[in-house]
């Protein structure tokens, strides 16, 4: 076949943007995420300022409570993040019935996992003496988590 007879391929990729266009698009996505992360860090600093006035024991208990809560809740957040792509894929495939079904399964899953993780979070302070945490902090950790 002669080279003139070959049909050109059509690219489905978006038109090329310059570096400034790419940076603008990146910043549009990144700035809200940066603000959210800064807000989380600012909440921790605020907690430290407020609780720090109550003394080192209270500050230690709040720090331990935050760590325990984050460890347990991260599991639940990670599990629930698996529902997002399934719903998105169903919507993208034009299957709203499947999207609704997966969404409701996610709601029931979050309710069940939430109850299980709540029970874990409530019982975790009972195991703290095994790792050498003082009883004074355990009482405060339990109060904070409840």
Coordinates of C-alpha atoms in Angstrom, one line a residue:
X1 CA 0.0 0.0 0.0
X2 CA 1.5 3.4 -0.9
X3 CA 2.2 5.9 1.9
X4 CA -0.4 8.3 0.4
X5 CA -3.2 5.8 1.0
X6 CA -2.7 5.4 4.7
X7 CA -5.4 7.2 6.7
X8 CA -4.2 9.4 9.5
X9 CA -5.0 8.2 13.0
X10 CA -7.3 10.4 15.1
X11 CA -6.0 11.1 18.6
X12 CA -8.6 11.2 21.4
X13 CA -6.2 13.0 23.7
X14 CA -7.0 16.6 24.6
X15 CA -5.1 19.4 22.8
X16 CA -1.7 20.1 24.1
X17 CA -1.6 23.0 26.5
X18 CA 1.4 25.1 27.4
X19 CA 3.2 24.8 30.7
X20 CA 1.2 27.7 32.1
X21 CA -2.1 26.0 31.2
X22 CA -0.9 22.8 32.9
X23 CA 0.2 24.7 36.0
X24 CA -3.2 26.5 36.2
X25 CA -5.0 23.2 36.0
X26 CA -2.7 21.6 38.6
X27 CA -3.2 24.6 41.0
X28 CA -7.0 24.4 40.6
X29 CA -6.8 20.9 41.9
X30 CA -4.0 21.4 44.5
X31 CA -5.1 24.6 46.3
X32 CA -8.3 23.1 47.9
X33 CA -6.3 20.1 49.0
X34 CA -3.6 22.3 50.5
X35 CA -6.2 24.3 52.4
X36 CA -7.8 21.1 53.8
X37 CA -4.4 19.8 55.0
X38 CA -3.5 23.1 56.5
X39 CA -6.9 23.1 58.3
X40 CA -6.2 19.7 59.8
X41 CA -2.7 20.8 61.0
X42 CA -4.2 24.0 62.4
X43 CA -6.8 21.9 64.4
X44 CA -3.9 19.9 66.0
X45 CA -2.1 23.1 66.9
X46 CA -5.2 24.5 68.4
X47 CA -5.8 21.4 70.4
X48 CA -2.3 21.6 71.7
X49 CA -2.6 25.2 72.7
X50 CA -5.9 24.6 74.6
X51 CA -5.1 21.3 76.3
X52 CA -1.5 22.4 77.0
X53 CA -2.8 24.7 79.7
X54 CA -4.3 21.8 81.5
X55 CA -0.9 20.2 82.0
X56 CA 1.4 17.7 80.6
X57 CA -0.7 14.7 81.6
X58 CA -3.8 16.0 79.8
X59 CA -1.7 16.8 76.8
X60 CA -0.2 13.3 76.7
X61 CA -3.7 11.8 77.0
X62 CA -5.1 13.9 74.1
X63 CA -2.1 13.1 71.9
X64 CA -2.5 9.4 72.6
X65 CA -6.2 9.6 72.0
X66 CA -5.7 11.4 68.7
X67 CA -3.3 8.7 67.6
X68 CA -5.6 5.9 68.6
X69 CA -8.6 7.5 66.9
X70 CA -6.6 8.2 63.7
X71 CA -5.4 4.6 63.6
X72 CA -8.8 3.1 63.9
X73 CA -10.6 5.6 61.7
X74 CA -8.0 5.3 59.0
X75 CA -9.1 1.7 58.5
X76 CA -12.7 2.7 58.1
X77 CA -11.8 5.6 55.7
X78 CA -9.7 3.4 53.6
X79 CA -12.4 0.7 53.4
X80 CA -15.0 3.3 52.3
X81 CA -12.7 4.8 49.7
X82 CA -13.1 1.6 47.8
X83 CA -16.8 2.4 47.2
X84 CA -16.1 5.6 45.2
X85 CA -14.5 4.1 42.2
X86 CA -17.2 1.4 41.9
X87 CA -20.0 4.0 41.9
X88 CA -18.0 6.2 39.5
X89 CA -17.5 3.3 37.1
X90 CA -21.2 2.4 37.2
X91 CA -22.1 6.0 36.4
X92 CA -19.5 6.2 33.7
X93 CA -20.8 3.1 32.1
X94 CA -24.3 4.6 32.1
X95 CA -25.7 2.1 34.6
X96 CA -27.4 4.2 37.3
X97 CA -29.2 1.1 38.8
X98 CA -25.8 -0.5 39.6
X99 CA -24.5 2.9 40.9
X100 CA -27.4 3.1 43.3
X101 CA -27.0 -0.5 44.4
X102 CA -23.3 0.0 45.1
X103 CA -24.0 3.2 46.9
X104 CA -26.5 1.6 49.2
X105 CA -24.2 -1.3 49.8
X106 CA -21.6 1.3 50.8
X107 CA -24.1 2.9 53.2
X108 CA -24.8 -0.5 54.9
X109 CA -21.1 -1.3 54.9
X110 CA -20.3 2.0 56.6
X111 CA -23.0 1.5 59.2
X112 CA -21.7 -2.0 60.1
X113 CA -18.0 -1.1 60.0
X114 CA -18.8 2.1 62.0
X115 CA -20.3 0.0 64.8
X116 CA -17.4 -2.5 64.8
X117 CA -14.8 0.3 64.8
X118 CA -16.7 2.1 67.6
X119 CA -16.5 -1.0 69.7
X120 CA -12.8 -1.3 69.0
X121 CA -12.2 2.3 69.8
X122 CA -14.1 2.0 73.1
X123 CA -12.2 -1.1 74.2
X124 CA -8.7 0.0 73.1
X125 CA -8.0 1.9 76.4
X126 CA -8.3 -1.4 78.3
X127 CA -5.1 -2.6 76.6
X128 CA -3.0 0.4 77.3
X129 CA -1.6 -0.9 80.6
X130 CA 0.1 -3.6 78.6
X131 CA 2.2 -1.1 76.8
X132 CA 3.1 0.9 79.9
X133 CA 0.7 3.8 79.8
X134 CA 0.0 5.2 83.3
X135 CA -3.5 4.8 84.8
X136 CA -4.0 8.6 85.0
X137 CA -3.6 8.9 81.2
X138 CA -5.8 5.9 80.6
X139 CA -8.7 7.5 82.4
X140 CA -8.3 10.7 80.4
X141 CA -7.9 8.7 77.1
X142 CA -11.1 6.8 77.9
X143 CA -13.0 10.0 78.6
X144 CA -11.7 11.7 75.4
X145 CA -12.6 8.7 73.3
X146 CA -16.1 8.3 74.8

